[in-house]
């Protein structure tokens, strides 16, 4: 299973980076070094979805994210970049996932920076509802001003050792795997070691049990090759919005929502990179379960 997981991680990384490219079963299976028949079965075993279902879901979730936070991009540009052949095909697929059209989604989402939840109608249909996370945008901005130190600065390239987690419930076990590996390498515990979570999906558009999070450790130098479930990952150098504060785990969602809101209010756009968290302390060692965290959005 360990070797299977390592190959699937490689294919998932390729899919996420090439959503506008040829993502046929034959192409992806070749990247994972499998025959198409075996790859299809293994992919579903590990991810819980067929390859095609996964690809379509990722495209729609990415389009939803851009519709919500990249208002300057035309809808046509979004769906063409993601490989949809026409407006009608895109709209039909999007509505299947979220219950409303892309234009209605874009119009509703920014009004109070709602989060998406799924709610069952009386007739049994599933329709997305924009549930206010905080009643007014002003409250969120005030909260972030009081609880986060926000700045924009250049960060250097970061070399990571990572373990992929599918679903929020699997993040802690992934860190356990990573720390056990680091102990054998005499990399942990260390005074200046930093743990980092890299979010390859957004909770706004991806169900919590399907969100892909990389549990990572900052290294002094790049890993030469994968080792079991541990694989190398690089966070590219560049400008980031950084919100720093001492938080409990229950505060994290509010931190991210307010930080993305701050990004929009200050006319920044997210670049093609994944948001991440840098941990400077361990919440398990704090009497109130708090930890020092940098919430980082590449812009």
PDB file of C-alpha atoms in Angstrom:
ATOM      1  CA  UNK A   1       0.000   0.000   0.000  1.00  0.00           C
ATOM      2  CA  UNK A   2       2.916   2.369   0.729  1.00  0.00           C
ATOM      3  CA  UNK A   3       4.266   2.085  -2.828  1.00  0.00           C
ATOM      4  CA  UNK A   4       0.747   2.508  -4.233  1.00  0.00           C
ATOM      5  CA  UNK A   5       0.237   5.672  -2.180  1.00  0.00           C
ATOM      6  CA  UNK A   6       3.558   7.169  -3.322  1.00  0.00           C
ATOM      7  CA  UNK A   7       2.652   6.698  -6.980  1.00  0.00           C
ATOM      8  CA  UNK A   8      -0.872   8.040  -6.484  1.00  0.00           C
ATOM      9  CA  UNK A   9       0.558  11.147  -4.781  1.00  0.00           C
ATOM     10  CA  UNK A  10       2.661  11.731  -7.899  1.00  0.00           C
ATOM     11  CA  UNK A  11      -0.350  11.423 -10.197  1.00  0.00           C
ATOM     12  CA  UNK A  12      -2.545  13.657  -8.019  1.00  0.00           C
ATOM     13  CA  UNK A  13       0.132  16.350  -8.004  1.00  0.00           C
ATOM     14  CA  UNK A  14       0.290  16.131 -11.793  1.00  0.00           C
ATOM     15  CA  UNK A  15      -3.501  16.331 -12.163  1.00  0.00           C
ATOM     16  CA  UNK A  16      -3.778  19.389  -9.912  1.00  0.00           C
ATOM     17  CA  UNK A  17      -1.010  21.170 -11.822  1.00  0.00           C
ATOM     18  CA  UNK A  18      -2.400  20.304 -15.290  1.00  0.00           C
ATOM     19  CA  UNK A  19      -6.179  20.622 -15.059  1.00  0.00           C
ATOM     20  CA  UNK A  20      -6.170  22.264 -18.502  1.00  0.00           C
ATOM     21  CA  UNK A  21      -4.114  19.491 -20.151  1.00  0.00           C
ATOM     22  CA  UNK A  22      -4.671  15.952 -21.439  1.00  0.00           C
ATOM     23  CA  UNK A  23      -5.758  13.975 -18.388  1.00  0.00           C
ATOM     24  CA  UNK A  24      -6.747  10.710 -20.050  1.00  0.00           C
ATOM     25  CA  UNK A  25      -6.562   7.462 -18.115  1.00  0.00           C
ATOM     26  CA  UNK A  26      -3.681   6.298 -20.310  1.00  0.00           C
ATOM     27  CA  UNK A  27      -1.694   9.501 -19.723  1.00  0.00           C
ATOM     28  CA  UNK A  28      -2.139   9.545 -15.929  1.00  0.00           C
ATOM     29  CA  UNK A  29      -1.556   5.798 -15.587  1.00  0.00           C
ATOM     30  CA  UNK A  30       1.758   6.211 -17.399  1.00  0.00           C
ATOM     31  CA  UNK A  31       2.837   8.936 -14.965  1.00  0.00           C
ATOM     32  CA  UNK A  32       2.042   6.585 -12.079  1.00  0.00           C
ATOM     33  CA  UNK A  33       3.889   3.724 -13.821  1.00  0.00           C
ATOM     34  CA  UNK A  34       0.805   1.505 -13.990  1.00  0.00           C
ATOM     35  CA  UNK A  35      -1.214  -0.165 -16.686  1.00  0.00           C
ATOM     36  CA  UNK A  36      -4.503   1.726 -17.221  1.00  0.00           C
ATOM     37  CA  UNK A  37      -6.506  -1.213 -15.851  1.00  0.00           C
ATOM     38  CA  UNK A  38      -4.548  -1.513 -12.594  1.00  0.00           C
ATOM     39  CA  UNK A  39      -4.203   2.239 -12.139  1.00  0.00           C
ATOM     40  CA  UNK A  40      -7.972   2.782 -12.342  1.00  0.00           C
ATOM     41  CA  UNK A  41      -8.594   0.276  -9.567  1.00  0.00           C
ATOM     42  CA  UNK A  42      -5.754   1.465  -7.333  1.00  0.00           C
ATOM     43  CA  UNK A  43      -6.682   5.138  -7.727  1.00  0.00           C
ATOM     44  CA  UNK A  44     -10.245   4.445  -6.618  1.00  0.00           C
ATOM     45  CA  UNK A  45      -9.055   2.269  -3.724  1.00  0.00           C
ATOM     46  CA  UNK A  46      -6.857   5.060  -2.340  1.00  0.00           C
ATOM     47  CA  UNK A  47      -8.938   8.161  -3.147  1.00  0.00           C
ATOM     48  CA  UNK A  48     -12.438   6.698  -2.990  1.00  0.00           C
ATOM     49  CA  UNK A  49     -13.256   8.115  -6.446  1.00  0.00           C
ATOM     50  CA  UNK A  50     -12.730   7.099 -10.043  1.00  0.00           C
ATOM     51  CA  UNK A  51     -10.129   9.100 -11.930  1.00  0.00           C
ATOM     52  CA  UNK A  52     -12.728  10.866 -14.091  1.00  0.00           C
ATOM     53  CA  UNK A  53     -14.917  11.790 -11.110  1.00  0.00           C
ATOM     54  CA  UNK A  54     -11.864  13.158  -9.305  1.00  0.00           C
ATOM     55  CA  UNK A  55     -10.736  15.241 -12.305  1.00  0.00           C
ATOM     56  CA  UNK A  56     -14.181  16.739 -12.924  1.00  0.00           C
ATOM     57  CA  UNK A  57     -14.624  17.511  -9.221  1.00  0.00           C
ATOM     58  CA  UNK A  58     -11.238  19.226  -9.062  1.00  0.00           C
ATOM     59  CA  UNK A  59     -12.033  21.333 -12.119  1.00  0.00           C
ATOM     60  CA  UNK A  60     -15.396  22.420 -10.735  1.00  0.00           C
ATOM     61  CA  UNK A  61     -13.970  23.148  -7.273  1.00  0.00           C
ATOM     62  CA  UNK A  62     -11.181  25.218  -8.794  1.00  0.00           C
ATOM     63  CA  UNK A  63     -13.682  27.119 -10.923  1.00  0.00           C
ATOM     64  CA  UNK A  64     -15.804  27.777  -7.818  1.00  0.00           C
ATOM     65  CA  UNK A  65     -12.778  29.110  -5.980  1.00  0.00           C
ATOM     66  CA  UNK A  66     -11.918  31.481  -8.834  1.00  0.00           C
ATOM     67  CA  UNK A  67     -15.555  32.599  -9.129  1.00  0.00           C
ATOM     68  CA  UNK A  68     -15.529  33.523  -5.438  1.00  0.00           C
ATOM     69  CA  UNK A  69     -12.136  35.216  -5.033  1.00  0.00           C
ATOM     70  CA  UNK A  70     -10.986  36.196  -8.552  1.00  0.00           C
ATOM     71  CA  UNK A  71     -13.830  38.466  -9.599  1.00  0.00           C
ATOM     72  CA  UNK A  72     -11.754  40.133 -12.295  1.00  0.00           C
ATOM     73  CA  UNK A  73     -11.622  36.914 -14.359  1.00  0.00           C
ATOM     74  CA  UNK A  74     -14.415  36.382 -16.882  1.00  0.00           C
ATOM     75  CA  UNK A  75     -16.434  33.177 -16.498  1.00  0.00           C
ATOM     76  CA  UNK A  76     -15.554  32.181 -20.070  1.00  0.00           C
ATOM     77  CA  UNK A  77     -11.836  32.460 -19.304  1.00  0.00           C
ATOM     78  CA  UNK A  78     -12.266  30.271 -16.229  1.00  0.00           C
ATOM     79  CA  UNK A  79     -14.041  27.406 -17.960  1.00  0.00           C
ATOM     80  CA  UNK A  80     -11.856  27.487 -21.068  1.00  0.00           C
ATOM     81  CA  UNK A  81      -8.696  27.398 -18.934  1.00  0.00           C
ATOM     82  CA  UNK A  82     -10.071  24.311 -17.194  1.00  0.00           C
ATOM     83  CA  UNK A  83     -10.788  22.517 -20.456  1.00  0.00           C
ATOM     84  CA  UNK A  84     -14.588  22.774 -20.673  1.00  0.00           C
ATOM     85  CA  UNK A  85     -15.683  22.787 -24.304  1.00  0.00           C
ATOM     86  CA  UNK A  86     -18.567  25.240 -23.964  1.00  0.00           C
ATOM     87  CA  UNK A  87     -20.500  27.481 -21.616  1.00  0.00           C
ATOM     88  CA  UNK A  88     -23.447  25.072 -21.579  1.00  0.00           C
ATOM     89  CA  UNK A  89     -21.304  22.066 -20.635  1.00  0.00           C
ATOM     90  CA  UNK A  90     -19.603  24.031 -17.868  1.00  0.00           C
ATOM     91  CA  UNK A  91     -22.880  25.394 -16.487  1.00  0.00           C
ATOM     92  CA  UNK A  92     -24.536  21.968 -16.511  1.00  0.00           C
ATOM     93  CA  UNK A  93     -21.585  20.366 -14.705  1.00  0.00           C
ATOM     94  CA  UNK A  94     -21.237  23.213 -12.205  1.00  0.00           C
ATOM     95  CA  UNK A  95     -24.951  23.128 -11.382  1.00  0.00           C
ATOM     96  CA  UNK A  96     -24.737  19.380 -10.799  1.00  0.00           C
ATOM     97  CA  UNK A  97     -22.226  20.000  -7.995  1.00  0.00           C
ATOM     98  CA  UNK A  98     -23.532  23.238  -6.457  1.00  0.00           C
ATOM     99  CA  UNK A  99     -27.169  23.454  -7.486  1.00  0.00           C
ATOM    100  CA  UNK A 100     -26.933  26.919  -9.067  1.00  0.00           C
ATOM    101  CA  UNK A 101     -25.326  28.436 -12.141  1.00  0.00           C
ATOM    102  CA  UNK A 102     -21.741  29.807 -12.063  1.00  0.00           C
ATOM    103  CA  UNK A 103     -23.005  33.380 -12.478  1.00  0.00           C
ATOM    104  CA  UNK A 104     -25.455  32.992  -9.569  1.00  0.00           C
ATOM    105  CA  UNK A 105     -22.687  31.435  -7.490  1.00  0.00           C
ATOM    106  CA  UNK A 106     -20.352  34.373  -8.198  1.00  0.00           C
ATOM    107  CA  UNK A 107     -23.082  36.908  -7.440  1.00  0.00           C
ATOM    108  CA  UNK A 108     -24.021  35.305  -4.115  1.00  0.00           C
ATOM    109  CA  UNK A 109     -20.626  34.278  -2.781  1.00  0.00           C
ATOM    110  CA  UNK A 110     -18.934  37.671  -2.302  1.00  0.00           C
ATOM    111  CA  UNK A 111     -21.873  39.441  -0.630  1.00  0.00           C
ATOM    112  CA  UNK A 112     -20.876  38.510   2.925  1.00  0.00           C
ATOM    113  CA  UNK A 113     -18.036  36.142   2.120  1.00  0.00           C
ATOM    114  CA  UNK A 114     -20.170  33.139   2.959  1.00  0.00           C
ATOM    115  CA  UNK A 115     -19.011  29.592   3.312  1.00  0.00           C
ATOM    116  CA  UNK A 116     -20.709  26.871   1.306  1.00  0.00           C
ATOM    117  CA  UNK A 117     -22.721  24.216   3.076  1.00  0.00           C
ATOM    118  CA  UNK A 118     -24.944  21.499   1.698  1.00  0.00           C
ATOM    119  CA  UNK A 119     -28.560  21.488   2.859  1.00  0.00           C
ATOM    120  CA  UNK A 120     -31.296  19.043   1.897  1.00  0.00           C
ATOM    121  CA  UNK A 121     -34.543  20.473   0.564  1.00  0.00           C
ATOM    122  CA  UNK A 122     -37.911  18.992   1.496  1.00  0.00           C
ATOM    123  CA  UNK A 123     -38.179  17.399  -1.930  1.00  0.00           C
ATOM    124  CA  UNK A 124     -34.893  15.558  -1.391  1.00  0.00           C
ATOM    125  CA  UNK A 125     -32.760  17.653  -3.713  1.00  0.00           C
ATOM    126  CA  UNK A 126     -29.432  18.959  -2.528  1.00  0.00           C
ATOM    127  CA  UNK A 127     -28.978  22.698  -2.894  1.00  0.00           C
ATOM    128  CA  UNK A 128     -26.053  24.859  -1.796  1.00  0.00           C
ATOM    129  CA  UNK A 129     -26.843  27.476   0.807  1.00  0.00           C
ATOM    130  CA  UNK A 130     -24.660  30.468   1.545  1.00  0.00           C
ATOM    131  CA  UNK A 131     -24.555  30.416   5.325  1.00  0.00           C
ATOM    132  CA  UNK A 132     -23.090  33.613   6.876  1.00  0.00           C
ATOM    133  CA  UNK A 133     -19.880  32.833   8.748  1.00  0.00           C
ATOM    134  CA  UNK A 134     -20.057  36.238  10.379  1.00  0.00           C
ATOM    135  CA  UNK A 135     -23.024  38.551   9.936  1.00  0.00           C
ATOM    136  CA  UNK A 136     -21.178  41.522   8.486  1.00  0.00           C
ATOM    137  CA  UNK A 137     -17.922  41.987   6.641  1.00  0.00           C
ATOM    138  CA  UNK A 138     -17.060  44.764   9.066  1.00  0.00           C
ATOM    139  CA  UNK A 139     -17.103  42.308  11.947  1.00  0.00           C
ATOM    140  CA  UNK A 140     -14.638  40.039  10.166  1.00  0.00           C
ATOM    141  CA  UNK A 141     -12.295  42.918   9.363  1.00  0.00           C
ATOM    142  CA  UNK A 142     -12.465  44.125  12.948  1.00  0.00           C
ATOM    143  CA  UNK A 143     -11.802  40.612  14.215  1.00  0.00           C
ATOM    144  CA  UNK A 144      -8.744  40.181  11.998  1.00  0.00           C
ATOM    145  CA  UNK A 145      -7.424  43.615  13.014  1.00  0.00           C
ATOM    146  CA  UNK A 146      -7.641  42.651  16.687  1.00  0.00           C
ATOM    147  CA  UNK A 147      -6.364  39.078  16.395  1.00  0.00           C
ATOM    148  CA  UNK A 148      -3.972  38.946  13.424  1.00  0.00           C
ATOM    149  CA  UNK A 149      -0.878  40.887  12.529  1.00  0.00           C
ATOM    150  CA  UNK A 150      -1.219  41.129   8.734  1.00  0.00           C
ATOM    151  CA  UNK A 151       1.669  42.025   6.435  1.00  0.00           C
ATOM    152  CA  UNK A 152       2.751  41.432   2.852  1.00  0.00           C
ATOM    153  CA  UNK A 153       6.317  40.293   2.311  1.00  0.00           C
ATOM    154  CA  UNK A 154       8.601  38.145   0.199  1.00  0.00           C
ATOM    155  CA  UNK A 155       9.269  34.628   1.451  1.00  0.00           C
ATOM    156  CA  UNK A 156      12.222  32.485   0.327  1.00  0.00           C
ATOM    157  CA  UNK A 157      11.901  29.109  -1.353  1.00  0.00           C
ATOM    158  CA  UNK A 158      11.108  26.397   1.194  1.00  0.00           C
ATOM    159  CA  UNK A 159      12.100  22.754   0.846  1.00  0.00           C
ATOM    160  CA  UNK A 160       9.704  20.409   2.598  1.00  0.00           C
ATOM    161  CA  UNK A 161       9.309  16.772   3.502  1.00  0.00           C
ATOM    162  CA  UNK A 162       5.593  15.998   3.176  1.00  0.00           C
ATOM    163  CA  UNK A 163       2.956  13.339   3.796  1.00  0.00           C
ATOM    164  CA  UNK A 164      -0.338  13.562   1.913  1.00  0.00           C
ATOM    165  CA  UNK A 165      -3.535  13.562   3.959  1.00  0.00           C
ATOM    166  CA  UNK A 166      -6.923  12.934   2.353  1.00  0.00           C
ATOM    167  CA  UNK A 167      -9.491  14.447   4.691  1.00  0.00           C
ATOM    168  CA  UNK A 168      -9.081  16.661   7.734  1.00  0.00           C
ATOM    169  CA  UNK A 169      -9.365  13.671  10.100  1.00  0.00           C
ATOM    170  CA  UNK A 170      -6.166  12.164   8.669  1.00  0.00           C
ATOM    171  CA  UNK A 171      -3.911  15.197   9.199  1.00  0.00           C
ATOM    172  CA  UNK A 172      -2.736  14.248  12.697  1.00  0.00           C
ATOM    173  CA  UNK A 173      -1.862  10.643  11.696  1.00  0.00           C
ATOM    174  CA  UNK A 174       0.071  12.083   8.731  1.00  0.00           C
ATOM    175  CA  UNK A 175       2.104  14.280  11.082  1.00  0.00           C
ATOM    176  CA  UNK A 176       2.787  11.224  13.248  1.00  0.00           C
ATOM    177  CA  UNK A 177       4.226   9.429  10.198  1.00  0.00           C
ATOM    178  CA  UNK A 178       6.305  12.504   9.334  1.00  0.00           C
ATOM    179  CA  UNK A 179       7.671  12.935  12.870  1.00  0.00           C
ATOM    180  CA  UNK A 180       8.561   9.237  13.172  1.00  0.00           C
ATOM    181  CA  UNK A 181      10.518   9.557   9.916  1.00  0.00           C
ATOM    182  CA  UNK A 182      12.219  12.746  11.124  1.00  0.00           C
ATOM    183  CA  UNK A 183      13.262  11.128  14.418  1.00  0.00           C
ATOM    184  CA  UNK A 184      15.017   8.339  12.530  1.00  0.00           C
ATOM    185  CA  UNK A 185      16.854  11.030  10.546  1.00  0.00           C
ATOM    186  CA  UNK A 186      17.727  12.944  13.742  1.00  0.00           C
ATOM    187  CA  UNK A 187      15.772  15.912  12.381  1.00  0.00           C
ATOM    188  CA  UNK A 188      13.278  15.942  15.251  1.00  0.00           C
ATOM    189  CA  UNK A 189      13.066  17.221  17.897  1.00  0.00           C
ATOM    190  CA  UNK A 190      15.110  20.298  17.029  1.00  0.00           C
ATOM    191  CA  UNK A 191      15.041  23.842  18.379  1.00  0.00           C
ATOM    192  CA  UNK A 192      14.191  25.552  15.113  1.00  0.00           C
ATOM    193  CA  UNK A 193      12.136  22.857  13.373  1.00  0.00           C
ATOM    194  CA  UNK A 194       9.008  24.186  11.655  1.00  0.00           C
ATOM    195  CA  UNK A 195       5.891  22.211  10.771  1.00  0.00           C
ATOM    196  CA  UNK A 196       3.849  23.438   7.812  1.00  0.00           C
ATOM    197  CA  UNK A 197       0.429  22.479   6.450  1.00  0.00           C
ATOM    198  CA  UNK A 198      -0.073  23.065   2.715  1.00  0.00           C
ATOM    199  CA  UNK A 199      -3.700  23.247   1.560  1.00  0.00           C
ATOM    200  CA  UNK A 200      -4.150  21.757  -1.906  1.00  0.00           C
ATOM    201  CA  UNK A 201      -7.929  22.178  -1.696  1.00  0.00           C
ATOM    202  CA  UNK A 202     -10.264  24.830  -0.287  1.00  0.00           C
ATOM    203  CA  UNK A 203     -12.801  24.007   2.426  1.00  0.00           C
ATOM    204  CA  UNK A 204     -15.104  26.478   0.667  1.00  0.00           C
ATOM    205  CA  UNK A 205     -15.615  24.162  -2.286  1.00  0.00           C
ATOM    206  CA  UNK A 206     -14.321  20.733  -1.201  1.00  0.00           C
ATOM    207  CA  UNK A 207     -15.981  18.522   1.444  1.00  0.00           C
ATOM    208  CA  UNK A 208     -13.809  18.171   4.613  1.00  0.00           C
ATOM    209  CA  UNK A 209     -13.415  14.424   4.072  1.00  0.00           C
ATOM    210  CA  UNK A 210     -11.942  15.042   0.600  1.00  0.00           C
ATOM    211  CA  UNK A 211      -9.720  18.063   1.286  1.00  0.00           C
ATOM    212  CA  UNK A 212      -6.084  17.294   0.464  1.00  0.00           C
ATOM    213  CA  UNK A 213      -3.624  18.649   3.029  1.00  0.00           C
ATOM    214  CA  UNK A 214       0.109  17.999   3.050  1.00  0.00           C
ATOM    215  CA  UNK A 215       1.564  17.576   6.534  1.00  0.00           C
ATOM    216  CA  UNK A 216       5.056  18.970   6.053  1.00  0.00           C
ATOM    217  CA  UNK A 217       8.351  19.779   7.758  1.00  0.00           C
ATOM    218  CA  UNK A 218      10.740  22.528   6.694  1.00  0.00           C
ATOM    219  CA  UNK A 219      14.155  21.130   5.729  1.00  0.00           C
ATOM    220  CA  UNK A 220      17.568  22.761   5.416  1.00  0.00           C
ATOM    221  CA  UNK A 221      18.044  21.164   2.008  1.00  0.00           C
ATOM    222  CA  UNK A 222      15.941  19.470  -0.651  1.00  0.00           C
ATOM    223  CA  UNK A 223      15.080  15.785  -0.338  1.00  0.00           C
ATOM    224  CA  UNK A 224      16.726  13.834  -3.144  1.00  0.00           C
ATOM    225  CA  UNK A 225      13.874  11.313  -3.564  1.00  0.00           C
ATOM    226  CA  UNK A 226      10.707  10.034  -1.868  1.00  0.00           C
ATOM    227  CA  UNK A 227      11.142   7.739   1.138  1.00  0.00           C
ATOM    228  CA  UNK A 228       8.090   5.603   1.771  1.00  0.00           C
ATOM    229  CA  UNK A 229       5.123   7.922   2.358  1.00  0.00           C
ATOM    230  CA  UNK A 230       7.458  10.917   2.696  1.00  0.00           C
ATOM    231  CA  UNK A 231       7.963  12.920  -0.496  1.00  0.00           C
ATOM    232  CA  UNK A 232       9.775  16.175  -1.378  1.00  0.00           C
ATOM    233  CA  UNK A 233       7.763  19.337  -1.902  1.00  0.00           C
ATOM    234  CA  UNK A 234       8.785  22.914  -2.664  1.00  0.00           C
ATOM    235  CA  UNK A 235       7.022  26.150  -1.767  1.00  0.00           C
ATOM    236  CA  UNK A 236       8.271  28.617  -4.362  1.00  0.00           C
ATOM    237  CA  UNK A 237       9.758  31.943  -3.320  1.00  0.00           C
ATOM    238  CA  UNK A 238       7.441  34.902  -3.713  1.00  0.00           C
ATOM    239  CA  UNK A 239       5.182  37.501  -2.162  1.00  0.00           C
ATOM    240  CA  UNK A 240       2.653  36.382   0.443  1.00  0.00           C
ATOM    241  CA  UNK A 241      -0.011  37.900   2.628  1.00  0.00           C
ATOM    242  CA  UNK A 242       0.845  36.667   6.114  1.00  0.00           C
ATOM    243  CA  UNK A 243      -1.549  36.775   9.041  1.00  0.00           C
ATOM    244  CA  UNK A 244       0.210  35.945  12.308  1.00  0.00           C
ATOM    245  CA  UNK A 245      -1.390  35.258  15.662  1.00  0.00           C
ATOM    246  CA  UNK A 246      -1.834  32.938  18.626  1.00  0.00           C
ATOM    247  CA  UNK A 247      -4.850  30.747  17.887  1.00  0.00           C
ATOM    248  CA  UNK A 248      -6.702  27.621  18.915  1.00  0.00           C
ATOM    249  CA  UNK A 249      -7.609  25.085  16.241  1.00  0.00           C
ATOM    250  CA  UNK A 250     -11.199  26.364  16.404  1.00  0.00           C
ATOM    251  CA  UNK A 251      -9.993  29.811  15.254  1.00  0.00           C
ATOM    252  CA  UNK A 252      -8.351  28.583  12.063  1.00  0.00           C
ATOM    253  CA  UNK A 253     -11.365  28.814   9.763  1.00  0.00           C
ATOM    254  CA  UNK A 254     -12.117  32.357  10.917  1.00  0.00           C
ATOM    255  CA  UNK A 255      -8.474  33.323  10.358  1.00  0.00           C
ATOM    256  CA  UNK A 256      -8.533  32.053   6.769  1.00  0.00           C
ATOM    257  CA  UNK A 257     -11.878  33.655   5.946  1.00  0.00           C
ATOM    258  CA  UNK A 258     -10.804  37.037   7.322  1.00  0.00           C
ATOM    259  CA  UNK A 259      -7.414  36.840   5.579  1.00  0.00           C
ATOM    260  CA  UNK A 260      -8.964  36.136   2.165  1.00  0.00           C
ATOM    261  CA  UNK A 261     -11.390  38.972   2.807  1.00  0.00           C
ATOM    262  CA  UNK A 262      -8.461  41.268   3.641  1.00  0.00           C
ATOM    263  CA  UNK A 263      -6.818  40.172   0.370  1.00  0.00           C
ATOM    264  CA  UNK A 264      -9.889  41.188  -1.646  1.00  0.00           C
ATOM    265  CA  UNK A 265     -10.402  44.430   0.239  1.00  0.00           C
ATOM    266  CA  UNK A 266      -6.792  45.428  -0.452  1.00  0.00           C
ATOM    267  CA  UNK A 267      -6.964  44.532  -4.182  1.00  0.00           C
ATOM    268  CA  UNK A 268      -4.546  41.600  -4.125  1.00  0.00           C
ATOM    269  CA  UNK A 269      -5.026  38.498  -6.268  1.00  0.00           C
ATOM    270  CA  UNK A 270      -3.952  35.003  -5.326  1.00  0.00           C
ATOM    271  CA  UNK A 271      -1.269  33.583  -7.608  1.00  0.00           C
ATOM    272  CA  UNK A 272      -1.101  29.979  -8.809  1.00  0.00           C
ATOM    273  CA  UNK A 273       0.206  28.517  -5.578  1.00  0.00           C
ATOM    274  CA  UNK A 274      -1.294  26.864  -2.525  1.00  0.00           C
ATOM    275  CA  UNK A 275      -1.999  28.621   0.802  1.00  0.00           C
ATOM    276  CA  UNK A 276      -0.182  27.235   3.812  1.00  0.00           C
ATOM    277  CA  UNK A 277       0.262  27.498   7.578  1.00  0.00           C
ATOM    278  CA  UNK A 278       3.586  27.731   9.415  1.00  0.00           C
ATOM    279  CA  UNK A 279       3.503  26.609  13.067  1.00  0.00           C
ATOM    280  CA  UNK A 280       5.872  28.213  15.565  1.00  0.00           C
ATOM    281  CA  UNK A 281       4.641  26.347  18.646  1.00  0.00           C
ATOM    282  CA  UNK A 282       2.680  23.236  19.627  1.00  0.00           C
ATOM    283  CA  UNK A 283      -0.914  23.666  20.829  1.00  0.00           C
ATOM    284  CA  UNK A 284      -0.548  20.491  22.921  1.00  0.00           C
ATOM    285  CA  UNK A 285       2.036  22.259  25.062  1.00  0.00           C
ATOM    286  CA  UNK A 286      -0.186  25.287  25.779  1.00  0.00           C
ATOM    287  CA  UNK A 287      -2.635  25.237  28.732  1.00  0.00           C
ATOM    288  CA  UNK A 288      -5.380  26.792  26.568  1.00  0.00           C
ATOM    289  CA  UNK A 289      -4.562  24.804  23.427  1.00  0.00           C
ATOM    290  CA  UNK A 290      -3.168  27.820  21.573  1.00  0.00           C
ATOM    291  CA  UNK A 291      -0.345  27.959  19.050  1.00  0.00           C
ATOM    292  CA  UNK A 292       1.609  30.635  17.181  1.00  0.00           C
ATOM    293  CA  UNK A 293       0.709  30.386  13.483  1.00  0.00           C
ATOM    294  CA  UNK A 294       1.476  32.223  10.247  1.00  0.00           C
ATOM    295  CA  UNK A 295      -1.416  31.931   7.759  1.00  0.00           C
ATOM    296  CA  UNK A 296       0.101  32.514   4.299  1.00  0.00           C
ATOM    297  CA  UNK A 297      -1.607  33.351   0.975  1.00  0.00           C
ATOM    298  CA  UNK A 298       0.680  33.578  -2.089  1.00  0.00           C
ATOM    299  CA  UNK A 299      -0.191  36.733  -4.093  1.00  0.00           C
TER     300      UNK A 299
END
